PDB file of C-alpha atoms in Angstrom:
ATOM      1  CA  MET T   1      24.702 -61.527  -5.437  1.00  0.00           C
ATOM      2  CA  ASN T   2      20.964 -61.298  -4.842  1.00  0.00           C
ATOM      3  CA  PHE T   3      19.647 -57.964  -6.140  1.00  0.00           C
ATOM      4  CA  LYS T   4      16.226 -56.467  -5.490  1.00  0.00           C
ATOM      5  CA  LYS T   5      14.614 -56.730  -8.913  1.00  0.00           C
ATOM      6  CA  GLU T   6      11.014 -55.677  -8.280  1.00  0.00           C
ATOM      7  CA  PRO T   7      10.209 -52.607 -10.395  1.00  0.00           C
ATOM      8  CA  PHE T   8       7.894 -50.982  -7.813  1.00  0.00           C
ATOM      9  CA  PHE T   9       8.217 -49.987  -4.161  1.00  0.00           C
ATOM     10  CA  ASP T  10       4.970 -49.717  -2.197  1.00  0.00           C
ATOM     11  CA  GLY T  11       6.340 -48.803   1.235  1.00  0.00           C
ATOM     12  CA  ASN T  12       5.359 -52.124   2.803  1.00  0.00           C
ATOM     13  CA  SER T  13       8.792 -53.712   2.770  1.00  0.00           C
ATOM     14  CA  GLU T  14      10.388 -54.597   6.091  1.00  0.00           C
ATOM     15  CA  TRP T  15      12.236 -52.044   8.225  1.00  0.00           C
ATOM     16  CA  GLU T  16      15.632 -53.069   9.589  1.00  0.00           C
ATOM     17  CA  ASP T  17      16.258 -51.841  13.149  1.00  0.00           C
ATOM     18  CA  LEU T  18      19.820 -50.499  13.346  1.00  0.00           C
ATOM     19  CA  GLY T  19      19.523 -49.609  17.044  1.00  0.00           C
ATOM     20  CA  ASN T  20      19.731 -46.299  18.903  1.00  0.00           C
ATOM     21  CA  GLY T  21      16.611 -44.869  17.244  1.00  0.00           C
ATOM     22  CA  VAL T  22      17.624 -45.549  13.628  1.00  0.00           C
ATOM     23  CA  SER T  23      16.032 -47.966  11.132  1.00  0.00           C
ATOM     24  CA  ARG T  24      16.194 -48.390   7.362  1.00  0.00           C
ATOM     25  CA  GLN T  25      14.128 -49.701   4.494  1.00  0.00           C
ATOM     26  CA  PHE T  26      15.477 -50.596   1.050  1.00  0.00           C
ATOM     27  CA  VAL T  27      13.695 -49.020  -1.924  1.00  0.00           C
ATOM     28  CA  GLY T  28      15.758 -50.772  -4.579  1.00  0.00           C
ATOM     29  CA  TYR T  29      19.275 -51.558  -5.697  1.00  0.00           C
ATOM     30  CA  ASN T  30      21.530 -53.274  -8.172  1.00  0.00           C
ATOM     31  CA  SER T  31      25.323 -53.281  -8.517  1.00  0.00           C
ATOM     32  CA  GLN T  32      25.359 -49.645  -9.684  1.00  0.00           C
ATOM     33  CA  VAL T  33      22.915 -47.811  -7.420  1.00  0.00           C
ATOM     34  CA  MET T  34      21.017 -48.178  -4.121  1.00  0.00           C
ATOM     35  CA  MET T  35      18.227 -46.136  -2.540  1.00  0.00           C
ATOM     36  CA  VAL T  36      17.418 -46.454   1.160  1.00  0.00           C
ATOM     37  CA  ILE T  37      14.950 -44.697   3.485  1.00  0.00           C
ATOM     38  CA  VAL T  38      16.453 -44.100   6.938  1.00  0.00           C
ATOM     39  CA  LYS T  39      14.136 -43.284   9.845  1.00  0.00           C
ATOM     40  CA  PHE T  40      15.473 -41.363  12.862  1.00  0.00           C
ATOM     41  CA  GLU T  41      13.890 -40.754  16.264  1.00  0.00           C
ATOM     42  CA  ASN T  42      14.625 -37.491  18.116  1.00  0.00           C
ATOM     43  CA  ASP T  43      18.297 -37.183  19.130  1.00  0.00           C
ATOM     44  CA  ALA T  44      19.333 -40.268  17.118  1.00  0.00           C
ATOM     45  CA  ILE T  45      22.790 -40.019  15.602  1.00  0.00           C
ATOM     46  CA  GLY T  46      24.194 -41.079  12.255  1.00  0.00           C
ATOM     47  CA  ALA T  47      27.841 -40.986  13.399  1.00  0.00           C
ATOM     48  CA  LEU T  48      30.519 -39.283  11.310  1.00  0.00           C
ATOM     49  CA  HIS T  49      31.842 -41.794   8.797  1.00  0.00           C
ATOM     50  CA  GLN T  50      33.257 -42.074   5.308  1.00  0.00           C
ATOM     51  CA  HIS T  51      33.006 -44.583   2.468  1.00  0.00           C
ATOM     52  CA  PHE T  52      34.103 -44.837  -1.145  1.00  0.00           C
ATOM     53  CA  HIS T  53      30.529 -44.431  -2.446  1.00  0.00           C
ATOM     54  CA  SER T  54      29.010 -41.191  -3.701  1.00  0.00           C
ATOM     55  CA  GLN T  55      25.953 -40.359  -1.569  1.00  0.00           C
ATOM     56  CA  ILE T  56      23.053 -37.986  -2.147  1.00  0.00           C
ATOM     57  CA  THR T  57      20.616 -37.521   0.742  1.00  0.00           C
ATOM     58  CA  TYR T  58      17.187 -35.839   0.701  1.00  0.00           C
ATOM     59  CA  VAL T  59      15.372 -34.832   3.901  1.00  0.00           C
ATOM     60  CA  ALA T  60      11.850 -36.238   3.482  1.00  0.00           C
ATOM     61  CA  GLU T  61      10.678 -35.389   7.024  1.00  0.00           C
ATOM     62  CA  GLY T  62      12.082 -33.865  10.206  1.00  0.00           C
ATOM     63  CA  LYS T  63      15.064 -31.657  10.999  1.00  0.00           C
ATOM     64  CA  PHE T  64      18.713 -32.706  11.089  1.00  0.00           C
ATOM     65  CA  GLU T  65      22.046 -31.190  12.011  1.00  0.00           C
ATOM     66  CA  VAL T  66      24.248 -32.368   9.149  1.00  0.00           C
ATOM     67  CA  THR T  67      28.026 -32.286   8.937  1.00  0.00           C
ATOM     68  CA  VAL T  68      29.801 -32.788   5.604  1.00  0.00           C
ATOM     69  CA  ASN T  69      33.562 -32.379   5.296  1.00  0.00           C
ATOM     70  CA  GLY T  70      33.742 -30.335   8.528  1.00  0.00           C
ATOM     71  CA  GLU T  71      30.890 -27.946   7.638  1.00  0.00           C
ATOM     72  CA  THR T  72      27.675 -28.175   9.707  1.00  0.00           C
ATOM     73  CA  LYS T  73      24.190 -26.940   8.755  1.00  0.00           C
ATOM     74  CA  VAL T  74      20.638 -27.570   9.935  1.00  0.00           C
ATOM     75  CA  LEU T  75      18.549 -29.154   7.186  1.00  0.00           C
ATOM     76  CA  GLN T  76      14.795 -29.798   7.137  1.00  0.00           C
ATOM     77  CA  LYS T  77      12.147 -31.224   4.830  1.00  0.00           C
ATOM     78  CA  GLY T  78      12.997 -30.458   1.211  1.00  0.00           C
ATOM     79  CA  ASP T  79      16.732 -29.929   1.841  1.00  0.00           C
ATOM     80  CA  GLY T  80      19.542 -32.329   1.064  1.00  0.00           C
ATOM     81  CA  PHE T  81      23.275 -32.874   0.850  1.00  0.00           C
ATOM     82  CA  PHE T  82      25.881 -34.544  -1.340  1.00  0.00           C
ATOM     83  CA  ALA T  83      28.810 -36.463   0.144  1.00  0.00           C
ATOM     84  CA  GLN T  84      31.666 -37.061  -2.285  1.00  0.00           C
ATOM     85  CA  PRO T  85      33.533 -40.375  -1.920  1.00  0.00           C
ATOM     86  CA  ASN T  86      35.758 -40.644   1.175  1.00  0.00           C
ATOM     87  CA  ILE T  87      34.423 -37.402   2.739  1.00  0.00           C
ATOM     88  CA  PHE T  88      33.406 -37.556   6.412  1.00  0.00           C
ATOM     89  CA  HIS T  89      29.687 -36.929   6.975  1.00  0.00           C
ATOM     90  CA  GLY T  90      27.071 -37.587   9.651  1.00  0.00           C
ATOM     91  CA  VAL T  91      23.780 -36.393  11.109  1.00  0.00           C
ATOM     92  CA  LYS T  92      22.058 -35.684  14.414  1.00  0.00           C
ATOM     93  CA  CYS T  93      18.258 -35.801  14.372  1.00  0.00           C
ATOM     94  CA  LEU T  94      16.760 -32.643  15.899  1.00  0.00           C
ATOM     95  CA  GLU T  95      13.125 -33.545  15.040  1.00  0.00           C
ATOM     96  CA  ALA T  96      12.083 -37.111  14.198  1.00  0.00           C
ATOM     97  CA  GLY T  97      12.165 -37.721  10.487  1.00  0.00           C
ATOM     98  CA  GLN T  98      13.329 -39.660   7.470  1.00  0.00           C
ATOM     99  CA  LEU T  99      16.231 -39.310   5.076  1.00  0.00           C
ATOM    100  CA  ILE T 100      16.296 -40.793   1.585  1.00  0.00           C
ATOM    101  CA  ASP T 101      19.821 -41.910   0.710  1.00  0.00           C
ATOM    102  CA  ALA T 102      21.032 -42.789  -2.782  1.00  0.00           C
ATOM    103  CA  PHE T 103      24.437 -44.437  -3.232  1.00  0.00           C
ATOM    104  CA  THR T 104      26.587 -45.332  -6.189  1.00  0.00           C
ATOM    105  CA  PRO T 105      27.824 -47.961  -6.388  1.00  0.00           C
ATOM    106  CA  PHE T 106      25.451 -49.865  -4.090  1.00  0.00           C
ATOM    107  CA  ARG T 107      26.355 -50.399  -0.414  1.00  0.00           C
ATOM    108  CA  GLU T 108      27.275 -54.053  -0.360  1.00  0.00           C
ATOM    109  CA  ASP T 109      28.046 -53.671   3.364  1.00  0.00           C
ATOM    110  CA  PHE T 110      24.322 -52.948   3.997  1.00  0.00           C
ATOM    111  CA  LEU T 111      23.286 -56.401   2.769  1.00  0.00           C
ATOM    112  CA  LYS T 112      23.246 -59.396   5.082  1.00  0.00           C
TER     113      LYS T 112
END
């Protein structure tokens, strides 16, 4: 396994285009934790999904309609949410922005 070992993140790392107005950038990770910045264009969707990881998400910019475990709220800069393992969650971008996602353990499925 090839982990990102650099101690600093300067924002210049490559963005990965996920399609449909969504892209992501890795801040750092090892086998225990991963942090990712996810950029959304207006009306982009992070479809409802679930995974065995714990996830904490912070809204760094923009406005999002967020659904966690069947409950939906509009979140904006400074807000966030916590998705327990195996709970369905997803977002719809109402105003272009960025989410900062932290996962434990790391999302091995995100790595090529």
